[in-house]
Tab-separated table of C-alpha atoms and ligand atoms in Angstrom:
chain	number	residue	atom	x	y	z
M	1	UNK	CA	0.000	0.000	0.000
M	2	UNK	CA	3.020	2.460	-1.208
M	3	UNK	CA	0.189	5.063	-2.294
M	4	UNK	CA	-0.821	6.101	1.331
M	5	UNK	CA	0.896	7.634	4.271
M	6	UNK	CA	-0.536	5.109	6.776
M	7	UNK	CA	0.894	4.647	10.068
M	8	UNK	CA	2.898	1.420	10.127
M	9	UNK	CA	0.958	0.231	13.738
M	10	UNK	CA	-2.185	0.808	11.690
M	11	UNK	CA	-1.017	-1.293	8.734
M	12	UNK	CA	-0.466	-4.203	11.659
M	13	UNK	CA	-3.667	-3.860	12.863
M	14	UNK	CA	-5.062	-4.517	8.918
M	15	UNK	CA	-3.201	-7.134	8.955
M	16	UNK	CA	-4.968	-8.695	11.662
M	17	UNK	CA	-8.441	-7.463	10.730
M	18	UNK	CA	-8.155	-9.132	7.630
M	19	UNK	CA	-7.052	-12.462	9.553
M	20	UNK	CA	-10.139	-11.711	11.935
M	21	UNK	CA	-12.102	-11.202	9.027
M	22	UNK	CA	-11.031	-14.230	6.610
M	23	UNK	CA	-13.164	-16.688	7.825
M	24	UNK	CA	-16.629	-14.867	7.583
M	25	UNK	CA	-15.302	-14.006	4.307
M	26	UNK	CA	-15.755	-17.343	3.045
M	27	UNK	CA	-19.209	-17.840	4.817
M	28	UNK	CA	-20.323	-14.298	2.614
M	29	UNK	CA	-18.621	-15.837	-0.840
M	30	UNK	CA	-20.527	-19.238	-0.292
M	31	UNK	CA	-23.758	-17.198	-0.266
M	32	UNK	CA	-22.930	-14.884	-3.244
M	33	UNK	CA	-21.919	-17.853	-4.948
M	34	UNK	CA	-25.331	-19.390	-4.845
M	35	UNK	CA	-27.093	-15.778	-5.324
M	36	UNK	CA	-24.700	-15.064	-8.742
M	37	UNK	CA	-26.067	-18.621	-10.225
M	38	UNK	CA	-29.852	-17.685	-9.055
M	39	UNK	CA	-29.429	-14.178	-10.824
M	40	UNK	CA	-27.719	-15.506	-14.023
M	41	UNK	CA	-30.155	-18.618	-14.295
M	42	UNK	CA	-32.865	-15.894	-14.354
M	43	UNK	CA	-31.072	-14.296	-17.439
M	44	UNK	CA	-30.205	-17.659	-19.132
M	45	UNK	CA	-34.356	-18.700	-18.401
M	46	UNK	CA	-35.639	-15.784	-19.834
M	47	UNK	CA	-33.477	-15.739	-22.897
M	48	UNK	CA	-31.908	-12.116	-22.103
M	49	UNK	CA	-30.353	-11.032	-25.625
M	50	UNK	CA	-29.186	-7.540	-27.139
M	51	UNK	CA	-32.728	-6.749	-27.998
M	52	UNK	CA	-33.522	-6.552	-24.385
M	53	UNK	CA	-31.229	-3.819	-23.522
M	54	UNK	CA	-32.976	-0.980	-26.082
M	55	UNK	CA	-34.762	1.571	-25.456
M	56	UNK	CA	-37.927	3.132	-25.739
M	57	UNK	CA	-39.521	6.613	-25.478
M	58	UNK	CA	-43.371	7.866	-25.553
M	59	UNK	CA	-45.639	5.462	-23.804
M	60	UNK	CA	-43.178	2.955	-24.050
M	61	UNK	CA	-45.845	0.574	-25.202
M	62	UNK	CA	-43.711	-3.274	-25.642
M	63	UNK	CA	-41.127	-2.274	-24.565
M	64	UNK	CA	-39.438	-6.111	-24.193
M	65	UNK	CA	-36.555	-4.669	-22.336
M	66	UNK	CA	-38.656	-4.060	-19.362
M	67	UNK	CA	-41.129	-6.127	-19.406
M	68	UNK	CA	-38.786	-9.290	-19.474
M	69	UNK	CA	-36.663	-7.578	-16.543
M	70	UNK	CA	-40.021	-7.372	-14.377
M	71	UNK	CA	-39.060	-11.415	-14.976
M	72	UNK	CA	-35.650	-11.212	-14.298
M	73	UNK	CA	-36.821	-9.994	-11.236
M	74	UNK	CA	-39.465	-11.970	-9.479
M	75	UNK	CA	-37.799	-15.154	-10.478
M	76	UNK	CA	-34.665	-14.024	-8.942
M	77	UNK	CA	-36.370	-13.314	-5.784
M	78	UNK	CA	-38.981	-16.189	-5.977
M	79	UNK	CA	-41.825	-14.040	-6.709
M	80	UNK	CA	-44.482	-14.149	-8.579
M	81	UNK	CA	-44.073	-11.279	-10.226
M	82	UNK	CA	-42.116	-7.858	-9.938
M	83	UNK	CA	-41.844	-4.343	-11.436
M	84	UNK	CA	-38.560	-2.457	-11.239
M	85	UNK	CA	-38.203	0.663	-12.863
M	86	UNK	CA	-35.990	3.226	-13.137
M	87	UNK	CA	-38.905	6.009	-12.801
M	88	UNK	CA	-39.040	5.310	-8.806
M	89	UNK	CA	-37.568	8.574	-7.171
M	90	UNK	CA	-36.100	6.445	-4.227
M	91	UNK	CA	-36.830	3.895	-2.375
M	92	UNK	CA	-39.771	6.171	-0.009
M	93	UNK	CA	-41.163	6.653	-2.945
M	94	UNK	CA	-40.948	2.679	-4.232
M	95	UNK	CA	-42.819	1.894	-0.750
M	96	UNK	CA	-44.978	4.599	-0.920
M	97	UNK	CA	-46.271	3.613	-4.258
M	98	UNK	CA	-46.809	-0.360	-2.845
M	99	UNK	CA	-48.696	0.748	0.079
M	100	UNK	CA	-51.019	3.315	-1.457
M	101	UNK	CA	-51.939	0.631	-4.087
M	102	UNK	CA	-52.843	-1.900	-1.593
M	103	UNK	CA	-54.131	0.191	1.311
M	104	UNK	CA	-57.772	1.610	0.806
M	105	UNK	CA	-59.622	4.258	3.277
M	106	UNK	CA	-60.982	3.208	6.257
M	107	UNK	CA	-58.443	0.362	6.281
M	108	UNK	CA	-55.838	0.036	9.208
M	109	UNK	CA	-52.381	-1.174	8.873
M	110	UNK	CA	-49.925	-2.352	11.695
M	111	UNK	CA	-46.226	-2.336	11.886
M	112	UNK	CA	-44.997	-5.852	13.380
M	113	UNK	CA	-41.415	-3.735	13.642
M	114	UNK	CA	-41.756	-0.777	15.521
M	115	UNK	CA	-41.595	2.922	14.358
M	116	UNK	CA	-40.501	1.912	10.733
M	117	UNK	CA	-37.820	4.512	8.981
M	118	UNK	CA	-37.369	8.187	9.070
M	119	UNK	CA	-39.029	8.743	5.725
M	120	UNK	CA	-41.987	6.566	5.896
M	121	UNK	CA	-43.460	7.898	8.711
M	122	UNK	CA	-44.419	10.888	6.885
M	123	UNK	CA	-46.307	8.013	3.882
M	124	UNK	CA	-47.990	6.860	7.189
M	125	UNK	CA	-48.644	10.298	8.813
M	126	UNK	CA	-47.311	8.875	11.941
M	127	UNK	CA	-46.763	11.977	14.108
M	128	UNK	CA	-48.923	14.562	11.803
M	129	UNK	CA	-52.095	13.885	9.508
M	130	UNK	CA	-49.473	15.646	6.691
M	131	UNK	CA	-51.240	16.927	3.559
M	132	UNK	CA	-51.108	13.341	1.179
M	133	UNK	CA	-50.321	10.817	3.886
M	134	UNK	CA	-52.273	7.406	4.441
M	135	UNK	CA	-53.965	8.827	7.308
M	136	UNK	CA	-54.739	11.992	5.273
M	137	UNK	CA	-56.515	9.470	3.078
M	138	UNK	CA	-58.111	7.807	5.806
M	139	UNK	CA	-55.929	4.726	6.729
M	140	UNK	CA	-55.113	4.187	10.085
M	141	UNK	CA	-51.656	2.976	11.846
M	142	UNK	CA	-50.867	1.432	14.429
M	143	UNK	CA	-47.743	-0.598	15.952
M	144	UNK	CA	-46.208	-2.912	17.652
M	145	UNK	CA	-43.068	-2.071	19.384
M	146	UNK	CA	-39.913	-4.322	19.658
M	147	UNK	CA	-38.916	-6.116	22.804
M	148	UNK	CA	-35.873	-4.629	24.639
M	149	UNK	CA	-33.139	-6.572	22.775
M	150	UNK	CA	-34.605	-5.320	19.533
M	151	UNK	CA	-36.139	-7.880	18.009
M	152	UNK	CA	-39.616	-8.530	17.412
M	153	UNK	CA	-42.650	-9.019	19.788
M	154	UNK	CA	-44.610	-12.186	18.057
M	155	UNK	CA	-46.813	-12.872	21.570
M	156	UNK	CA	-47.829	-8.823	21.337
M	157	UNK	CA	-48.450	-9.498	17.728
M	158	UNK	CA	-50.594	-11.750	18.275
M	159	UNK	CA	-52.365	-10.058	20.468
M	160	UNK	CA	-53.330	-7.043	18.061
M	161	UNK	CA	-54.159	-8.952	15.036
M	162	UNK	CA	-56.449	-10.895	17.275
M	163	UNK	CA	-57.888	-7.872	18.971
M	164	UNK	CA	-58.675	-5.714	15.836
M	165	UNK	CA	-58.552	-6.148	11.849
M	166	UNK	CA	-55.703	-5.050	10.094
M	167	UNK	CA	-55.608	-4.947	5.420
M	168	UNK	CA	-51.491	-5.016	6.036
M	169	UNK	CA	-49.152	-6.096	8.252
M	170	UNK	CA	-45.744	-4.302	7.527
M	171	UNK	CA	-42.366	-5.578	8.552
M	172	UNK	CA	-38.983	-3.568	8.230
M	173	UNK	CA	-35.550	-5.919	7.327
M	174	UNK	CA	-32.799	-3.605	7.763
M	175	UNK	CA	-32.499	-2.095	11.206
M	176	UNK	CA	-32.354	1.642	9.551
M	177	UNK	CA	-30.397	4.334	11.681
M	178	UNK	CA	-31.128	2.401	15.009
M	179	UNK	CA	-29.103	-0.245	17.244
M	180	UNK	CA	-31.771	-3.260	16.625
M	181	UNK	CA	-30.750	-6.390	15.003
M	182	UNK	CA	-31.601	-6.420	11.209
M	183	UNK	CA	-33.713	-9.513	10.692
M	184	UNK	CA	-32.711	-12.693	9.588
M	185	UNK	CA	-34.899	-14.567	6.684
M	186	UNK	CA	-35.717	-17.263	9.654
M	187	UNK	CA	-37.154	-14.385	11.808
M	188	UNK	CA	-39.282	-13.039	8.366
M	189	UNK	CA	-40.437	-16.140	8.019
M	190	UNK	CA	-41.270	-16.607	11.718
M	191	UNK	CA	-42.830	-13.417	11.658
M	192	UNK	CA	-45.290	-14.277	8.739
M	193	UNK	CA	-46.364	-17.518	9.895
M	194	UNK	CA	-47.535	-15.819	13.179
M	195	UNK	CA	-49.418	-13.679	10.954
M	196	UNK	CA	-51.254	-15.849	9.047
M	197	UNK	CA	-52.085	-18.264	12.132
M	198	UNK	CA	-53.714	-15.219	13.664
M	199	UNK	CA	-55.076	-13.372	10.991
M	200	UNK	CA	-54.979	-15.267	7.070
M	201	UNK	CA	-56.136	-12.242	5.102
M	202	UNK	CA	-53.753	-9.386	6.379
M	203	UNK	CA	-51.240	-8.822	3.488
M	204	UNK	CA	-47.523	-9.281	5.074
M	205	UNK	CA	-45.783	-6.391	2.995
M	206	UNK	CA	-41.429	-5.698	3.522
M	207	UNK	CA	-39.612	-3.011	3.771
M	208	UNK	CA	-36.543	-4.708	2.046
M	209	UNK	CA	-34.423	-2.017	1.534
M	210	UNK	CA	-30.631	-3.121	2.313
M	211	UNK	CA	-31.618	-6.570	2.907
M	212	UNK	CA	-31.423	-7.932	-0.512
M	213	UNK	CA	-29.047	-11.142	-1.397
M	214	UNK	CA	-27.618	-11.031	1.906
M	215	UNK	CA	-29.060	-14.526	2.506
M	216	UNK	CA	-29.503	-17.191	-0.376
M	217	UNK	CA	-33.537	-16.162	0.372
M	218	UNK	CA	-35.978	-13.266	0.254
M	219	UNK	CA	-39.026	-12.169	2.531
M	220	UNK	CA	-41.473	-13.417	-1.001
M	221	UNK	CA	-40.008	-17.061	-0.087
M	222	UNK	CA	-40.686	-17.484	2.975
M	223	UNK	CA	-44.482	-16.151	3.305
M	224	UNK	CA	-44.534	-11.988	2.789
M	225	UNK	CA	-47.032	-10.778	0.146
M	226	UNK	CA	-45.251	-8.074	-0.739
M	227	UNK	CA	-41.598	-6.301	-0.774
M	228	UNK	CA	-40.219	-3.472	-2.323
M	229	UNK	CA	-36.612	-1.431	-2.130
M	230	UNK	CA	-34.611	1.067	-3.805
M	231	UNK	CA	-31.572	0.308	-6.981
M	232	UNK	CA	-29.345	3.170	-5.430
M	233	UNK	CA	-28.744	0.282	-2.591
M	234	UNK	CA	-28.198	-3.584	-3.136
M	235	UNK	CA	-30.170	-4.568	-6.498
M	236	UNK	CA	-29.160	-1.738	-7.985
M	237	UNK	CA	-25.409	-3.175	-7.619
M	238	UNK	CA	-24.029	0.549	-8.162
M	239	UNK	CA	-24.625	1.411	-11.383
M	240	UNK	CA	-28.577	1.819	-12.121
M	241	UNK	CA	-28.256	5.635	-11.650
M	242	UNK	CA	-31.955	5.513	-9.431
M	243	UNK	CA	-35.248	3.320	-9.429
M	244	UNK	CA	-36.597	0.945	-7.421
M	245	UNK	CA	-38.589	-2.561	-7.061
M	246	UNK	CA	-41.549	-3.992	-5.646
M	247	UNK	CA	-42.014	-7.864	-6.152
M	248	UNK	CA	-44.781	-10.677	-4.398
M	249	UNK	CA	-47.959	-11.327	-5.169
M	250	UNK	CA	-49.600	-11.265	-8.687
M	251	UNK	CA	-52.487	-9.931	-7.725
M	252	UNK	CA	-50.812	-7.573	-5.316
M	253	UNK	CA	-47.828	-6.219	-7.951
M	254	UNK	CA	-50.789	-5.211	-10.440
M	255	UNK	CA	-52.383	-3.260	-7.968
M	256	UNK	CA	-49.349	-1.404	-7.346
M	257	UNK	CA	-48.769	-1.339	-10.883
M	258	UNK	CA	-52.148	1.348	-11.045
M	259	UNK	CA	-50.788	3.053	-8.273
M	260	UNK	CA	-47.419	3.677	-9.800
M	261	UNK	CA	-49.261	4.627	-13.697
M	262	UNK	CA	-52.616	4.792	-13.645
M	263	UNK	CA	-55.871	2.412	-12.859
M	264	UNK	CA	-56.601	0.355	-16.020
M	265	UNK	CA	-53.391	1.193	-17.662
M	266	UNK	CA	-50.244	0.098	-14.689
M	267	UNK	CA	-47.422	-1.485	-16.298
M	268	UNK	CA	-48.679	-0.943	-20.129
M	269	UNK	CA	-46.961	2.168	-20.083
M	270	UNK	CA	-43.391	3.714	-18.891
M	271	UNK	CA	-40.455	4.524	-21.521
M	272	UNK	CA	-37.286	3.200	-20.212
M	273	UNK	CA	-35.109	5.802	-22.139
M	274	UNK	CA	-32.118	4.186	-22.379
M	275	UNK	CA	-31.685	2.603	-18.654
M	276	UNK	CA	-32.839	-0.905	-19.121
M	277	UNK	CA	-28.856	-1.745	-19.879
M	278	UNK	CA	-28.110	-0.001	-16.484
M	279	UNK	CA	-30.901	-2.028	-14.253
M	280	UNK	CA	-29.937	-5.070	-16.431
M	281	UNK	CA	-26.537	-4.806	-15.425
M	282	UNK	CA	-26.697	-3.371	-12.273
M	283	UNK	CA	-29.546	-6.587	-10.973
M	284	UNK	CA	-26.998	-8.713	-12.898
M	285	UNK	CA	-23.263	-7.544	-10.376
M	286	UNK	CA	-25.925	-7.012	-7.943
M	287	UNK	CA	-25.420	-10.417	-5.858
M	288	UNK	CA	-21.539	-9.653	-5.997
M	289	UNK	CA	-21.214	-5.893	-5.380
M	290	UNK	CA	-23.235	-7.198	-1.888
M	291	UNK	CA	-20.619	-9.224	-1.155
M	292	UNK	CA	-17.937	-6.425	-1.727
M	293	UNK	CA	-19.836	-4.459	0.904
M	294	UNK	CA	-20.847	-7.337	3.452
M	295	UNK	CA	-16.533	-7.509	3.417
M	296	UNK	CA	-16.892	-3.791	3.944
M	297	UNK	CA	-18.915	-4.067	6.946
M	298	UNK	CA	-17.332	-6.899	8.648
M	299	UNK	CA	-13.512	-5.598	8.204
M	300	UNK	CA	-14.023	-2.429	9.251
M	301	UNK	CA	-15.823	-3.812	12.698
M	302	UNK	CA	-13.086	-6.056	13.034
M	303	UNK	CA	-10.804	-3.220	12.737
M	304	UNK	CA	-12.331	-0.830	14.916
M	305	UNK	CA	-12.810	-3.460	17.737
M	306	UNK	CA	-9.073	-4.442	17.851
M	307	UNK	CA	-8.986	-0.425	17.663
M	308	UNK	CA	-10.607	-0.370	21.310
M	309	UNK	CA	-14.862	0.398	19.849
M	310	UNK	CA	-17.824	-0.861	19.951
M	311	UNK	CA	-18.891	-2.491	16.788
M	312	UNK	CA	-22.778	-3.546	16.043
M	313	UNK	CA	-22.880	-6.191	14.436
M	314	UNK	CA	-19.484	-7.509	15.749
M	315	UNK	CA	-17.594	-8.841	13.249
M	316	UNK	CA	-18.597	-12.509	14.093
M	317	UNK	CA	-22.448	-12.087	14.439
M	318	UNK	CA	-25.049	-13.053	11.595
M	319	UNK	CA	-26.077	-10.319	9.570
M	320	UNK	CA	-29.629	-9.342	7.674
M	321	UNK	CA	-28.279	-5.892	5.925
M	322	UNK	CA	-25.096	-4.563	5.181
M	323	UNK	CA	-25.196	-1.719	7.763
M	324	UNK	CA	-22.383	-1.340	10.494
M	325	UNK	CA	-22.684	0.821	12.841
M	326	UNK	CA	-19.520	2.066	15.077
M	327	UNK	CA	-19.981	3.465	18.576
M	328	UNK	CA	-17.189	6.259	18.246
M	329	UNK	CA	-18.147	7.732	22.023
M	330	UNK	CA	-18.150	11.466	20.933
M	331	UNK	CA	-18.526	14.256	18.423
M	332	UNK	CA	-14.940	14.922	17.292
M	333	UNK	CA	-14.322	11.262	16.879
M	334	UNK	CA	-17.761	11.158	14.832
M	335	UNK	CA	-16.366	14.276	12.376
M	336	UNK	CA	-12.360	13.497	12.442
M	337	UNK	CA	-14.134	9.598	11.199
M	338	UNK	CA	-16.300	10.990	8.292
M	339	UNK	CA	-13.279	13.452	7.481
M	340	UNK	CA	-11.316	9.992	6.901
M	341	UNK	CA	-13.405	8.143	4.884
M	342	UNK	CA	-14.443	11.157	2.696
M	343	UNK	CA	-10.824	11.771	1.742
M	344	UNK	CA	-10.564	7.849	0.903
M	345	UNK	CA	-13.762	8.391	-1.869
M	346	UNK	CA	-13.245	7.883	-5.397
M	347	UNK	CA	-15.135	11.086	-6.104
M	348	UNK	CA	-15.311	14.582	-4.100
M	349	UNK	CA	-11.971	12.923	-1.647
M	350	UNK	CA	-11.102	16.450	-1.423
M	351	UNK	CA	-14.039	17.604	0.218
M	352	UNK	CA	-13.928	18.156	3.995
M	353	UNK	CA	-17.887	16.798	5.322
M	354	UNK	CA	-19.572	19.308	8.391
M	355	UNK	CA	-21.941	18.675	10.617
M	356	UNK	CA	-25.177	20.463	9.601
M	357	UNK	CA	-28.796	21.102	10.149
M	358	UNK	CA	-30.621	18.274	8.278
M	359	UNK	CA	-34.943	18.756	7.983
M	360	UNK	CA	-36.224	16.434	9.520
M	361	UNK	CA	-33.630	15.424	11.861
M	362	UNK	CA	-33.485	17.214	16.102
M	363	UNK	CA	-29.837	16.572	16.231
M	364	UNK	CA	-26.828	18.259	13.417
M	365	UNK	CA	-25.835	15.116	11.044
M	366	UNK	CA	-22.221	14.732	10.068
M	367	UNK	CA	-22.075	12.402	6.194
M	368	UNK	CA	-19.360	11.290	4.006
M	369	UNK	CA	-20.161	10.305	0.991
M	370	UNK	CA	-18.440	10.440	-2.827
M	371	UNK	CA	-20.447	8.273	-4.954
M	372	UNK	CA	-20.314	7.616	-8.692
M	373	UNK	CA	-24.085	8.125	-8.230
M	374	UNK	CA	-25.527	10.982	-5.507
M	375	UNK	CA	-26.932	9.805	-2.429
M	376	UNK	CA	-26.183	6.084	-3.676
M	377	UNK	CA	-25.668	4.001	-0.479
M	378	UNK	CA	-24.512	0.860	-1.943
M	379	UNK	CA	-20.930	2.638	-2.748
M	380	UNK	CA	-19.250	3.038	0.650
M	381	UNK	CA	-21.013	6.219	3.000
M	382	UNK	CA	-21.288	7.061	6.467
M	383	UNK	CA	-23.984	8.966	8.388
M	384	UNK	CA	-23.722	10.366	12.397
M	385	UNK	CA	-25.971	12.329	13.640
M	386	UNK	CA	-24.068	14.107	16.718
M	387	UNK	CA	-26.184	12.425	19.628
M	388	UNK	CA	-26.012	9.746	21.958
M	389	UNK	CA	-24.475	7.460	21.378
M	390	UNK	CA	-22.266	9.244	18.733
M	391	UNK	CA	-22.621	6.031	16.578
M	392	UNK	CA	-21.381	6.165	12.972
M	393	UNK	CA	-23.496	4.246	10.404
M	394	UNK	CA	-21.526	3.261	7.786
M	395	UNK	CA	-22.836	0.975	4.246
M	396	UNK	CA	-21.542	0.023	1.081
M	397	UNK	CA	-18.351	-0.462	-1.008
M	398	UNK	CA	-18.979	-1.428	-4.893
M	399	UNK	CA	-15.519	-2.374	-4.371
M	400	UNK	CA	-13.779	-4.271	-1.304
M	401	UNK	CA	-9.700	-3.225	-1.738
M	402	UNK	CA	-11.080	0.393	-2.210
M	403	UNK	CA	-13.401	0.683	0.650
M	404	UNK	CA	-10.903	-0.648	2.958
M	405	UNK	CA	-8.209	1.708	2.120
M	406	UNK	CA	-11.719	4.117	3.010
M	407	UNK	CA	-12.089	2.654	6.368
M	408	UNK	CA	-8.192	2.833	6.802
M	409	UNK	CA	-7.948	6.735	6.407
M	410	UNK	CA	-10.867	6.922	8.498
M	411	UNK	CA	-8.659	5.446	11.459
M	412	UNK	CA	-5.764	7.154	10.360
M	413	UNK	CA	-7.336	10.641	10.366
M	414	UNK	CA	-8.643	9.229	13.932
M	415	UNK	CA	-4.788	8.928	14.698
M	416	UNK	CA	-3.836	12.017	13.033
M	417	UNK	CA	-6.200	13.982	15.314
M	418	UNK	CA	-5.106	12.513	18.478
M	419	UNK	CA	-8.475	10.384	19.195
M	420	UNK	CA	-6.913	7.181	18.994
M	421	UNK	CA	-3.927	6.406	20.629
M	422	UNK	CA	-1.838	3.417	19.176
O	501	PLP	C1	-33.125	3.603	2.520
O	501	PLP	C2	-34.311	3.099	3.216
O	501	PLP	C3	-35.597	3.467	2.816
O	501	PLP	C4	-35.885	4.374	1.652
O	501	PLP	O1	-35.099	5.481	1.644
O	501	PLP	P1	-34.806	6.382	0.357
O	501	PLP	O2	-33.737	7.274	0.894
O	501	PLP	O3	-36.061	7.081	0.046
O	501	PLP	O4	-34.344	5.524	-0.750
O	501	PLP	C5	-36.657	2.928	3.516
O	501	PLP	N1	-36.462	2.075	4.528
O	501	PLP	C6	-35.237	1.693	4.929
O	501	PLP	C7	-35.089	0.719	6.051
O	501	PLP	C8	-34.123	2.187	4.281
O	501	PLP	O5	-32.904	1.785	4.661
């Protein structure tokens, strides 16, 4: 590593990371292994050929491309059908589009996960009725909080859907900006059979945003209706510029399909414009480029553990999403961190990140971030707000060998500012 200054106790504690590391790394290739043959049996099935990767403009009426990549798709993820286009703003916006085509007024919906993710509370008009929201609409929410290790609270479940009827129940995979275990695709599964025992009509929809081909499974496999998540994370594999997916249920993917064009038309319609070689490709390296950044993840808690931190997960512990999160105890640690990793990006390195005023958010959030694609949190990022417990949440890296020399300058600018002693 002749191109960077870093300090030669540092390099010995890479070194051990990666030993640290090594063996997990083989459990992660074993999965991506059997994910890479699922993905490219889905091309070889559905005879993917130049034609496929045209484009079209207007309605975008037969347009092959994307019609035959809704197939891709669900057969990938063992649904029974999908819709993934590049015309999703973001992944709110993905989710936003599967609930409002499912959810009706004067239906109720529950959340089997707790307070779900920043963004969607505002689709559910959580804490205000906001102009547009479900509850605007008339749907009502209600939830079920975790237990106090974080992970789900079946018994209570049970409870609820026995007590009251609920149209959806609505489970979140990836544990978001909290502390919570993601969960596992045995938990899912758990989780939906409890469902159904209780309650056989409530539609079991997933928030599967960062969760996808972690395991060699996905929530539509093991008993959820309906999931959905955004291509600037994991199916996107870094290079569909923005989109997302939703995928389940036949009958459940049309009506979302009106939601997303409009009632009678749904999926007839939507020019692809030239992306559907970029969401072709991008599904295609996606089942690798997760990989890359499940390495990410567990090298840099290995290294920041033999570094003296808290890690969650720890570098040994089953994982459902590729988020790490780092306890780094206080603010400076949390900025002279993000300065690091910034300066390690392939694009804006020379940019110095500041804490500022996000909407939205009580607390000033610190982010690094230089993506090939803006905002894109399947190339390596961190986000801190500057709170208790001054955790860093860090995801992504298209690219192992490159995010690691990321996660090195993020300990050596921890070094160079005199936060960590070695
Ligand atoms: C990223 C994410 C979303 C959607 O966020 P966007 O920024 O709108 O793409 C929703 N839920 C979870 C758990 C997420 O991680």
């Amino acid at each position: 590593m002749g191109f960077f200054n870093f300090n030669s106790k540092l390099r010995d504690f890479d070194k051990k990371a990666m030993d640290l590391s090594k063996p997990y790394f083989e459990k992660l290739e074993e999965v991506s292994q059997y994910n890479q043959q699922k993905v490219l049996s889905a091309f070889i099935n559905n005879k993917i050929s130049e034609a496929h990767l045209g484009i079209s403009t207007g309605y975008g009426y037969g347009d092959i491309g994307r019609d035959t990549l809704d197939r891709v798709v669900a057969d990938s993820f063992g649904a029974e059908d999908a819709l993934i286009r590049h015309s999703f703003a973001s992944g709110t916006h993905t989710l936003s589009v599967a609930l409002f085509g499912i959810l009706r007024p004067g239906d109720s919906v529950l959340s089997i996960t707790g307070r779900p993710y920043d963004t969607i509370i505002g689709v559910f008009g959580i804490d205000e009725k906001i102009d547009g929201s479900l509850a605007d609409f008339g749907v009502s929410y209600n939830q079920v909080d975790l237990l106090e290790d974080g992970t789900p609270d079946i018994e209570g479940i049970k409870k609820e859907l026995k007590n009251k009827k609920y149209k959806m129940a609505y489970i979140q995979r990836s544990r978001g900006y909290s502390l919570r275990p993601s969960l596992s695709i045995e938990k899912i599964e758990e989780l939906c059979k409890a469902v159904k025992s209780v309650s056989p009509d409530t539609v079991i929809m997933v928030d599967n945003c960062y969760g996808e081909f972690v395991e060699k499974t996905e929530p539509t496999q093991v008993g959820a209706d309906l999931m959905a998540g955004s291509l600037i994370k994991n199916p996107g594999g870094g290079i569909a510029p923005c989109g997302g997916y939703i995928a389940g249920k036949k009958k459940y993917v049309e009506m979302c399909s009106y939601r997303m064009t409009c009632a009678g038309v749904g999926r007839e319609v939507g020019a692809t414009l030239g992306h559907n070689r970029e969401l072709y490709m991008g599904f295609f390296s996606s089942p690798h480029v997760v990989c890359e950044a499940l390495k990410t993840a567990i090298y840099s808690s290995a290294l920041y553990c033999l570094l003296g931190f808290e890690t969650s997960p720890r570098y040994n512990e089953a994982r459902a999403d590729i988020i790490q999160s780092i306890i780094l105890k206080d603010s400076p640690a949390l900025i002279s961190f993000c300065k690091g990793l910034q300066s390690g990006s392939p694009i804006d390195s020379f940019v110095v990140p500041e804490p500022w005023e996000m909407p939205g958010y009580t607390d000033k959030v610190i982010m690094a971030a230089g993506a090939f694609t803006l905002g894109a949190s399947i190339e390596l990022s961190a986000d801190a707000p500057l709170r208790e417990p001054f955790a860093v949440w860090l995801q992504g890296g298209i690219n192992f060998f490159s995010a690691k020399t990321g996660i090195l300058l993020s300990a050596q600018s921890m070094i160079d500012d005199g936060i960590i002693n070695i």
